[in-house]
GROMACS .gro file of N, CA and C in nm:
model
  390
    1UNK      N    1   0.084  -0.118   0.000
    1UNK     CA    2   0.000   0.000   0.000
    1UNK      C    3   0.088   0.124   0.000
    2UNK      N    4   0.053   0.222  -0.078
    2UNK     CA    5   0.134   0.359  -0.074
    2UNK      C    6   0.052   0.480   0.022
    3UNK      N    7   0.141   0.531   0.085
    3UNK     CA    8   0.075   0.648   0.142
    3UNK      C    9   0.124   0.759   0.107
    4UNK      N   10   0.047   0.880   0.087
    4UNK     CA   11   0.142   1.002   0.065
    4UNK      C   12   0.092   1.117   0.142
    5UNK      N   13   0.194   1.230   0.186
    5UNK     CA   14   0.168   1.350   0.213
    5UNK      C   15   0.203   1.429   0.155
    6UNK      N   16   0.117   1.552   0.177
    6UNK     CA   17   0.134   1.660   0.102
    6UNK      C   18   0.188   1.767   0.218
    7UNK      N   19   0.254   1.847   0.205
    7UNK     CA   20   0.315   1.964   0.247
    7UNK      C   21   0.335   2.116   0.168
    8UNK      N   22   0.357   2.192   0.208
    8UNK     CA   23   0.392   2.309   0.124
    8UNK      C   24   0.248   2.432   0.117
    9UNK      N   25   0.159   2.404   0.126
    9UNK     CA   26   0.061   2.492   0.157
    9UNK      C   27   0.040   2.609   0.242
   10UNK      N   28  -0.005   2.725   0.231
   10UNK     CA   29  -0.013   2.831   0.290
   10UNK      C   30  -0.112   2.891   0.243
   11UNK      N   31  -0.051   3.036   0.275
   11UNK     CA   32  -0.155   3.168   0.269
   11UNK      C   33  -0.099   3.278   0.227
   12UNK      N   34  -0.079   3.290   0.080
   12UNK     CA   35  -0.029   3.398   0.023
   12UNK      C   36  -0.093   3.513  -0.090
   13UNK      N   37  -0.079   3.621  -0.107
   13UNK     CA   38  -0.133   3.737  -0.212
   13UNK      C   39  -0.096   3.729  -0.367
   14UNK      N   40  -0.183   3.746  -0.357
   14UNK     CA   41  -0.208   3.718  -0.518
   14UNK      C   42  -0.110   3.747  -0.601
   15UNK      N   43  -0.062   3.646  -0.707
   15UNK     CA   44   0.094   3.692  -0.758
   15UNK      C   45   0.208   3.643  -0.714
   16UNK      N   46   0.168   3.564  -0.602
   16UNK     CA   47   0.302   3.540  -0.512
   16UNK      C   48   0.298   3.356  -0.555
   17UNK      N   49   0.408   3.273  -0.519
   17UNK     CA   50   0.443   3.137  -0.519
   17UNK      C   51   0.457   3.055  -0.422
   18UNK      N   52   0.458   2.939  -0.479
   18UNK     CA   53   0.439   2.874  -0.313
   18UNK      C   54   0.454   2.690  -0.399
   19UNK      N   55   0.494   2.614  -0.345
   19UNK     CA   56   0.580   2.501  -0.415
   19UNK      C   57   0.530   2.372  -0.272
   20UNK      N   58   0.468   2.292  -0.391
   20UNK     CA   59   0.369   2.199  -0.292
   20UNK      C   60   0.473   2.063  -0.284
   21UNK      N   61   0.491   1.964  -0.185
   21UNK     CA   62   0.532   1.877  -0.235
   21UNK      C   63   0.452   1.740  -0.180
   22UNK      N   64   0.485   1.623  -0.222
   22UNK     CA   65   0.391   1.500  -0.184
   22UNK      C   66   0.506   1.427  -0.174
   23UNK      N   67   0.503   1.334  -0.028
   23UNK     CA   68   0.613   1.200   0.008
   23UNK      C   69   0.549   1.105  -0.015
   24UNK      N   70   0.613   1.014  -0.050
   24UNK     CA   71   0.524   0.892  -0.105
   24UNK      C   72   0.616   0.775  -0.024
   25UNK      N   73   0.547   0.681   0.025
   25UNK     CA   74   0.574   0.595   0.129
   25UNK      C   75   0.543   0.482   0.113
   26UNK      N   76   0.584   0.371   0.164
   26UNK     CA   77   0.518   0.218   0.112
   26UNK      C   78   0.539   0.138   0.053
   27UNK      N   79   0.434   0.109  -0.039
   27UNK     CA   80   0.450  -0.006  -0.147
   27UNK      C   81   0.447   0.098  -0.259
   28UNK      N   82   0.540   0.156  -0.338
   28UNK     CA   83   0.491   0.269  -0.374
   28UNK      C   84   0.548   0.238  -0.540
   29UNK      N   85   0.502   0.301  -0.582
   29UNK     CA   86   0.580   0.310  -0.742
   29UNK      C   87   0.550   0.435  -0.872
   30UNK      N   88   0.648   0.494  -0.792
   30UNK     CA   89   0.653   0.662  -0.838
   30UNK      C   90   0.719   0.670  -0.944
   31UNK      N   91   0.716   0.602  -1.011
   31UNK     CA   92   0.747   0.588  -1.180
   31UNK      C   93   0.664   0.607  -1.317
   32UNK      N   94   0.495   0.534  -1.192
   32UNK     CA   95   0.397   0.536  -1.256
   32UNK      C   96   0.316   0.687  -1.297
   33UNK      N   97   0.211   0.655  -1.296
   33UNK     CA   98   0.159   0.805  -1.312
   33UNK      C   99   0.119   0.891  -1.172
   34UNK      N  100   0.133   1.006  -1.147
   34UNK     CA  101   0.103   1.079  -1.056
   34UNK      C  102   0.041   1.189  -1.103
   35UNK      N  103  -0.046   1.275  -0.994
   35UNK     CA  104  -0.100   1.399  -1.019
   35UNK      C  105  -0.144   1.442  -0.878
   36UNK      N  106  -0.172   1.593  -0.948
   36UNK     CA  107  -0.230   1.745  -0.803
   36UNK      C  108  -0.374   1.736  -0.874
   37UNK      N  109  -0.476   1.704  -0.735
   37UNK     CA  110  -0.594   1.769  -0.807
   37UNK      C  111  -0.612   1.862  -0.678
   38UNK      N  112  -0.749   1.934  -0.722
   38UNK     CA  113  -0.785   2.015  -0.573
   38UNK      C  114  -0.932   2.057  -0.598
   39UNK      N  115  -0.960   2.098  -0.470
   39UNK     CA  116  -1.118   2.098  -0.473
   39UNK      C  117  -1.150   2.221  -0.370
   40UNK      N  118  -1.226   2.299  -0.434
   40UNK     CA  119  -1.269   2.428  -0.354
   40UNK      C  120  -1.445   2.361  -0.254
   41UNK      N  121  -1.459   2.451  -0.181
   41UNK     CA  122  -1.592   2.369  -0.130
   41UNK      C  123  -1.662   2.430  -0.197
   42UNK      N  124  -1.771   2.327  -0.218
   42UNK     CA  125  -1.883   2.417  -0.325
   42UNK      C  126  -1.863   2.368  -0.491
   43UNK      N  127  -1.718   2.307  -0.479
   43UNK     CA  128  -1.678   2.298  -0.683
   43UNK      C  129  -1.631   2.155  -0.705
   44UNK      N  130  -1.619   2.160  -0.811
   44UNK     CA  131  -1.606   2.038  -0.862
   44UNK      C  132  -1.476   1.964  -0.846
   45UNK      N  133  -1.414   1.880  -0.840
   45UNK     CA  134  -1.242   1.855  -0.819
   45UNK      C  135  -1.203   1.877  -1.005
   46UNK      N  136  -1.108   1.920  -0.961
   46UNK     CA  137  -1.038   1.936  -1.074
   46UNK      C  138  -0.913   1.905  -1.064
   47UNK      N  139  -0.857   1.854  -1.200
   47UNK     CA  140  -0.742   1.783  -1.181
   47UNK      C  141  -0.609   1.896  -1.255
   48UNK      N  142  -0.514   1.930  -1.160
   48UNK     CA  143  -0.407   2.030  -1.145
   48UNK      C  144  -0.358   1.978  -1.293
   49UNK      N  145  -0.277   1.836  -1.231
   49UNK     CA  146  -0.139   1.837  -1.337
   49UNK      C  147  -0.173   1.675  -1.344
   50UNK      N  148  -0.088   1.676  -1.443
   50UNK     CA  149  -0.032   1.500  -1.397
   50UNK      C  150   0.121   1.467  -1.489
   51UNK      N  151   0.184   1.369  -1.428
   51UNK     CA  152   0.314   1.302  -1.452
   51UNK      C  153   0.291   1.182  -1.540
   52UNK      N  154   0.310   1.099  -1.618
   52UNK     CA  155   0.347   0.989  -1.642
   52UNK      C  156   0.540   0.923  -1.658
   53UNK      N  157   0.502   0.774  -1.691
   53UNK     CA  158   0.632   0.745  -1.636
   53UNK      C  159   0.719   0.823  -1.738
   54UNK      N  160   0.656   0.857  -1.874
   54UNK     CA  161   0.791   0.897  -1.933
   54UNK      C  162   0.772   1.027  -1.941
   55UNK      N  163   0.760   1.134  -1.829
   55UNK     CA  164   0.777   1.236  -1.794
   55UNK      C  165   0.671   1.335  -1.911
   56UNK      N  166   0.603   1.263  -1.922
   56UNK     CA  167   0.463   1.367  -2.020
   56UNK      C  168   0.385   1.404  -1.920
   57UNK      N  169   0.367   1.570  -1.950
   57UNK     CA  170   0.248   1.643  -1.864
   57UNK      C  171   0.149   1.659  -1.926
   58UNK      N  172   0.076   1.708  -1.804
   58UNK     CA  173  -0.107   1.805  -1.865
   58UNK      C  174  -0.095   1.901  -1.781
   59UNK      N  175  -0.184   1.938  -1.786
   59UNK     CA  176  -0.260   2.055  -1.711
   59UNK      C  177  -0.359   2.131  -1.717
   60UNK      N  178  -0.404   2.168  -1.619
   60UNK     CA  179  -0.582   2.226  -1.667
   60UNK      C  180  -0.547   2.327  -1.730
   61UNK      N  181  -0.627   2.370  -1.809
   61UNK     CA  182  -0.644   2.487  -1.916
   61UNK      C  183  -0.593   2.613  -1.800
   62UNK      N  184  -0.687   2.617  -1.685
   62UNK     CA  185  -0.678   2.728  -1.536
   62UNK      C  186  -0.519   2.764  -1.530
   63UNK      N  187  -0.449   2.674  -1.547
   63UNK     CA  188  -0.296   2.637  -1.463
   63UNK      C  189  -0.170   2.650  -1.540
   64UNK      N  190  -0.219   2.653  -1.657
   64UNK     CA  191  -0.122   2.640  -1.791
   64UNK      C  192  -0.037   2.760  -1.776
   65UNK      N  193   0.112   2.756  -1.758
   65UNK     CA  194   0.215   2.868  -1.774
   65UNK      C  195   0.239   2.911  -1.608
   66UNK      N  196   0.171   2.856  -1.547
   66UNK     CA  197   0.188   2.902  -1.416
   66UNK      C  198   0.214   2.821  -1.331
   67UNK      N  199   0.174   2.652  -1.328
   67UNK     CA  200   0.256   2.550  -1.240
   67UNK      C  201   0.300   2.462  -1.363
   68UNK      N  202   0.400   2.398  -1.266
   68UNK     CA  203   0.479   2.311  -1.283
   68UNK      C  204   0.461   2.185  -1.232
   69UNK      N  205   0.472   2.081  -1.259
   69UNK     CA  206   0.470   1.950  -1.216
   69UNK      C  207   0.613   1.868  -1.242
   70UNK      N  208   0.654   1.830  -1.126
   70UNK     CA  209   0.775   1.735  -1.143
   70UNK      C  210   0.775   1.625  -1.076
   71UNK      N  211   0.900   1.562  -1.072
   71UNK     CA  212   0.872   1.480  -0.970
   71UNK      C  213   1.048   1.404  -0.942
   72UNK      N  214   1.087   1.327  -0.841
   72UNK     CA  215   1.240   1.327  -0.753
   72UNK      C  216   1.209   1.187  -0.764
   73UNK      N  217   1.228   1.045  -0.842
   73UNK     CA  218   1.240   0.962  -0.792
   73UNK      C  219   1.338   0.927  -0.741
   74UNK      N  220   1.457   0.965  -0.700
   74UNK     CA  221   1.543   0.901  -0.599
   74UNK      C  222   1.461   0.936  -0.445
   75UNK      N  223   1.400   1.062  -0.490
   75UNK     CA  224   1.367   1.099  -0.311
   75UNK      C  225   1.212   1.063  -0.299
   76UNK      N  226   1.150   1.003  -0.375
   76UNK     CA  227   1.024   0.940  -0.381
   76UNK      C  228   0.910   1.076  -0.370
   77UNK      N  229   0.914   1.170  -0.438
   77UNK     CA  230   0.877   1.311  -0.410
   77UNK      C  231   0.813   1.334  -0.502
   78UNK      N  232   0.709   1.405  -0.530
   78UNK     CA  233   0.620   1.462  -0.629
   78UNK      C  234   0.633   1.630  -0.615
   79UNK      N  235   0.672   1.723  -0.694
   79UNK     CA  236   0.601   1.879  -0.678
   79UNK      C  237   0.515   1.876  -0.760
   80UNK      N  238   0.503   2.081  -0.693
   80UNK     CA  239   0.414   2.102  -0.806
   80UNK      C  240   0.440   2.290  -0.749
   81UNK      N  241   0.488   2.333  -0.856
   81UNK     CA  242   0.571   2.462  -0.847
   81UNK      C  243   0.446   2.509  -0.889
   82UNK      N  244   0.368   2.662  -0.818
   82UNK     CA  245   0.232   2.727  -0.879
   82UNK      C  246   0.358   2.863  -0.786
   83UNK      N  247   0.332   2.899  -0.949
   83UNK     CA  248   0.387   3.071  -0.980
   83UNK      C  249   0.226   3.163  -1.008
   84UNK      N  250   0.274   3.283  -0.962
   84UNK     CA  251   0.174   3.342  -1.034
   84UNK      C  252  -0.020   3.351  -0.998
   85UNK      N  253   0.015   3.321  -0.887
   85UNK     CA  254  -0.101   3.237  -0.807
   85UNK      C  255  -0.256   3.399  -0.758
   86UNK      N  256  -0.344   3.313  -0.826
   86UNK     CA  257  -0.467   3.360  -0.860
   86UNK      C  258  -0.536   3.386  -0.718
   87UNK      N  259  -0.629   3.434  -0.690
   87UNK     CA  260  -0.748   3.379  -0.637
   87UNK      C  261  -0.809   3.278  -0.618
   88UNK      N  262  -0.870   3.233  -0.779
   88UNK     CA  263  -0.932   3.157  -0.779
   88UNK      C  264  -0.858   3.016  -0.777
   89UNK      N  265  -0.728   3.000  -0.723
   89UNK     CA  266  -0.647   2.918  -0.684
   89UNK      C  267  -0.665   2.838  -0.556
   90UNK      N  268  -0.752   2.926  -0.471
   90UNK     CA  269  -0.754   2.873  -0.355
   90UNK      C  270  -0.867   2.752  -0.334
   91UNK      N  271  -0.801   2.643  -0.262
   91UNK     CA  272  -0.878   2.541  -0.286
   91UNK      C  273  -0.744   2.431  -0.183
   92UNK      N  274  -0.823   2.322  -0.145
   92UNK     CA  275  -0.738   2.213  -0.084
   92UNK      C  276  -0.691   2.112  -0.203
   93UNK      N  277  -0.562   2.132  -0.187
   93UNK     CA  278  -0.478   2.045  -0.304
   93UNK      C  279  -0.431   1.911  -0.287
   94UNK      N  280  -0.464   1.770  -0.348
   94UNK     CA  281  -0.416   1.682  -0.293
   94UNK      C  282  -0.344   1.639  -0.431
   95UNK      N  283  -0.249   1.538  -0.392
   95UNK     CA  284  -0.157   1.451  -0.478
   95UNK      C  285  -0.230   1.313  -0.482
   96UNK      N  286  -0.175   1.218  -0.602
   96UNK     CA  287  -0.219   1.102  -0.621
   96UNK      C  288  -0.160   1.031  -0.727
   97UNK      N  289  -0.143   0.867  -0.672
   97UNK     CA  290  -0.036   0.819  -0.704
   97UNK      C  291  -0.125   0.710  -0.767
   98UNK      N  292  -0.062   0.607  -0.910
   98UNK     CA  293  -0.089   0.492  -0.948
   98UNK      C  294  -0.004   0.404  -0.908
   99UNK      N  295  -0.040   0.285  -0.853
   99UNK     CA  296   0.092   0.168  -0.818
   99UNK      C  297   0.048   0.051  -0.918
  100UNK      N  298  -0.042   0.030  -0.980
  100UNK     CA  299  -0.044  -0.083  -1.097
  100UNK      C  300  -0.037  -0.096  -1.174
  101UNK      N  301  -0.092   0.030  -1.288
  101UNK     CA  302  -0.069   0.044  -1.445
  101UNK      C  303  -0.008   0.177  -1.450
  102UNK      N  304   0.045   0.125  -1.568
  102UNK     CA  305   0.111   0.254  -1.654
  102UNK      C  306   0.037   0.293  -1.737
  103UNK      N  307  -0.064   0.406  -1.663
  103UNK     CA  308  -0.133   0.503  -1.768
  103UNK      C  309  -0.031   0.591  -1.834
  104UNK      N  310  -0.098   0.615  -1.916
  104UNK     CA  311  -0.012   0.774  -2.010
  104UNK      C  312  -0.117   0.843  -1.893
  105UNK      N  313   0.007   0.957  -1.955
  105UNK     CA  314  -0.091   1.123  -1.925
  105UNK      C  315  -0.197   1.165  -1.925
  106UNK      N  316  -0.297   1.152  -2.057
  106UNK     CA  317  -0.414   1.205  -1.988
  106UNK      C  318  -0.507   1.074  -1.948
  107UNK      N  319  -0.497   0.986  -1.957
  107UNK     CA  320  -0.554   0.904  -1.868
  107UNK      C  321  -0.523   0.900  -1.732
  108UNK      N  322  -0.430   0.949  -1.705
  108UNK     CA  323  -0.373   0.982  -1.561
  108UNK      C  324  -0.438   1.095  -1.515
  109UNK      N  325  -0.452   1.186  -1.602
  109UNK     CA  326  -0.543   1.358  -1.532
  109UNK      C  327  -0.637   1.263  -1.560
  110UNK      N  328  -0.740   1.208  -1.658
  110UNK     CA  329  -0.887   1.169  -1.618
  110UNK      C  330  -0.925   1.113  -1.508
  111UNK      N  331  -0.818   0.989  -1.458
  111UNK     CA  332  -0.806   0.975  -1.326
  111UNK      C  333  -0.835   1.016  -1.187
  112UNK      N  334  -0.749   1.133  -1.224
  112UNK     CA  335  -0.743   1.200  -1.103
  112UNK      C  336  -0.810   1.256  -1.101
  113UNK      N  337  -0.942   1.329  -1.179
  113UNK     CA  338  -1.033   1.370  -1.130
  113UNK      C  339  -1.177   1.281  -1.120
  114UNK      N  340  -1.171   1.141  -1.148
  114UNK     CA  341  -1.242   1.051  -1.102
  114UNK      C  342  -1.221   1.026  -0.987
  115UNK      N  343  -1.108   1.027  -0.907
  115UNK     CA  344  -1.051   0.970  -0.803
  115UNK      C  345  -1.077   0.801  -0.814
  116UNK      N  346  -1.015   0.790  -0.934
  116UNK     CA  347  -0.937   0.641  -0.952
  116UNK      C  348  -0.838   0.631  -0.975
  117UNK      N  349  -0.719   0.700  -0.934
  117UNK     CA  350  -0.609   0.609  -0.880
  117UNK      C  351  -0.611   0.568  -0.727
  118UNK      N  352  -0.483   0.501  -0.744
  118UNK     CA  353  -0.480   0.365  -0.604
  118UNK      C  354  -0.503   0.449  -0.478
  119UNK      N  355  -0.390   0.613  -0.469
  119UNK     CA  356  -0.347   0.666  -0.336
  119UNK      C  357  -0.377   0.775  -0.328
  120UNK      N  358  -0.435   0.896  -0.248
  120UNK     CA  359  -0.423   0.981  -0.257
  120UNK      C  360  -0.386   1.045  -0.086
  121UNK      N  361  -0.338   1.155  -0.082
  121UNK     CA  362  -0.343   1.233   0.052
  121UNK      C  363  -0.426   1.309   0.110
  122UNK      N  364  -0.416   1.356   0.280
  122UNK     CA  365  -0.488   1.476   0.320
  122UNK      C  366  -0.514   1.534   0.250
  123UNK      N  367  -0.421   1.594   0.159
  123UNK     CA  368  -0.431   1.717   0.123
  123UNK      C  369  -0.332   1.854   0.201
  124UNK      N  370  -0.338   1.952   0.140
  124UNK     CA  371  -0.300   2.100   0.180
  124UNK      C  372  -0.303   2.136   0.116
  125UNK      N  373  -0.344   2.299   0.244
  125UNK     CA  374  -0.463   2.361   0.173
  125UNK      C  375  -0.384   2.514   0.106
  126UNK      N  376  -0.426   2.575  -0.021
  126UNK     CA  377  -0.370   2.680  -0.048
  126UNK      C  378  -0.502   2.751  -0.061
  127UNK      N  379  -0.411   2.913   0.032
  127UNK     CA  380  -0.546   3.009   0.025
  127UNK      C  381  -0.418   3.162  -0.085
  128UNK      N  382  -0.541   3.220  -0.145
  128UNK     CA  383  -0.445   3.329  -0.199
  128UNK      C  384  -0.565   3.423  -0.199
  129UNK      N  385  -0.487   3.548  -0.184
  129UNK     CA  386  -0.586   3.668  -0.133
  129UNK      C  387  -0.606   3.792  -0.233
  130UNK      N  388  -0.698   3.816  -0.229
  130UNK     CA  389  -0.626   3.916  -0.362
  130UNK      C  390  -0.498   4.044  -0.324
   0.00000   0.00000   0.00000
């Protein structure tokens, strides 16, 4: 079983950055596909970013030019670099991991906003102000 946390969340003004990260623990296999989704209360989840194994991204239309998605497999680590940070940014952000198939990319974001992959975290939460 994989577990992960998320860290890096705060409370910052609009314009400003802030760099999320997810530990991944376990039975884990961070090679596979990963992603950030997040969910405001009241909205729909939406899916941030996503990784696959051979380092192909997405990203929501919202997010495009302004985060980043990476990821550390020696240090079993997921980011997710958000420059440039909105308002309408604010929302609780979680990470999420596949440990059985190797999706591509956007089967990996469809995923993640099904919440069908294997793992996901708490969460943390980003607020931005105007």
């Amino acid at each position: 079983q994989v577990q992960l946390a998320e860290s890096g969340g705060g409370s910052v003004q609009a314009g400003g950055s802030l760099t999320l990260s997810c530990a991944a623990s376990g039975d884990t296999r961070i090679s596979y596909c990963m992603g950030w989704f997040r969910q405001a209360p009241g909205q729909e989840r939406e899916g941030v970013a996503a990784i696959d194994s051979e380092g192909s991204t997405e990203y929501a239309d919202s997010v495009k030019g302004r985060f980043t998605i990476s990821k550390d497999n020696e240090k079993n680590t997921l980011y997710l670099q958000m420059n440039n940070l909105k308002p309408e940014d604010t929302a609780m952000y979680y990470c999420a991991a596949e440990s059985d198939w190797d999706y591509g990319v956007t089967k990996c974001r469809a995923y993640l906003v099904a919440g069908a992959l294997d793992a996901w975290g708490q969460g943390t939460l980003v607020t931005v102000s105007s």
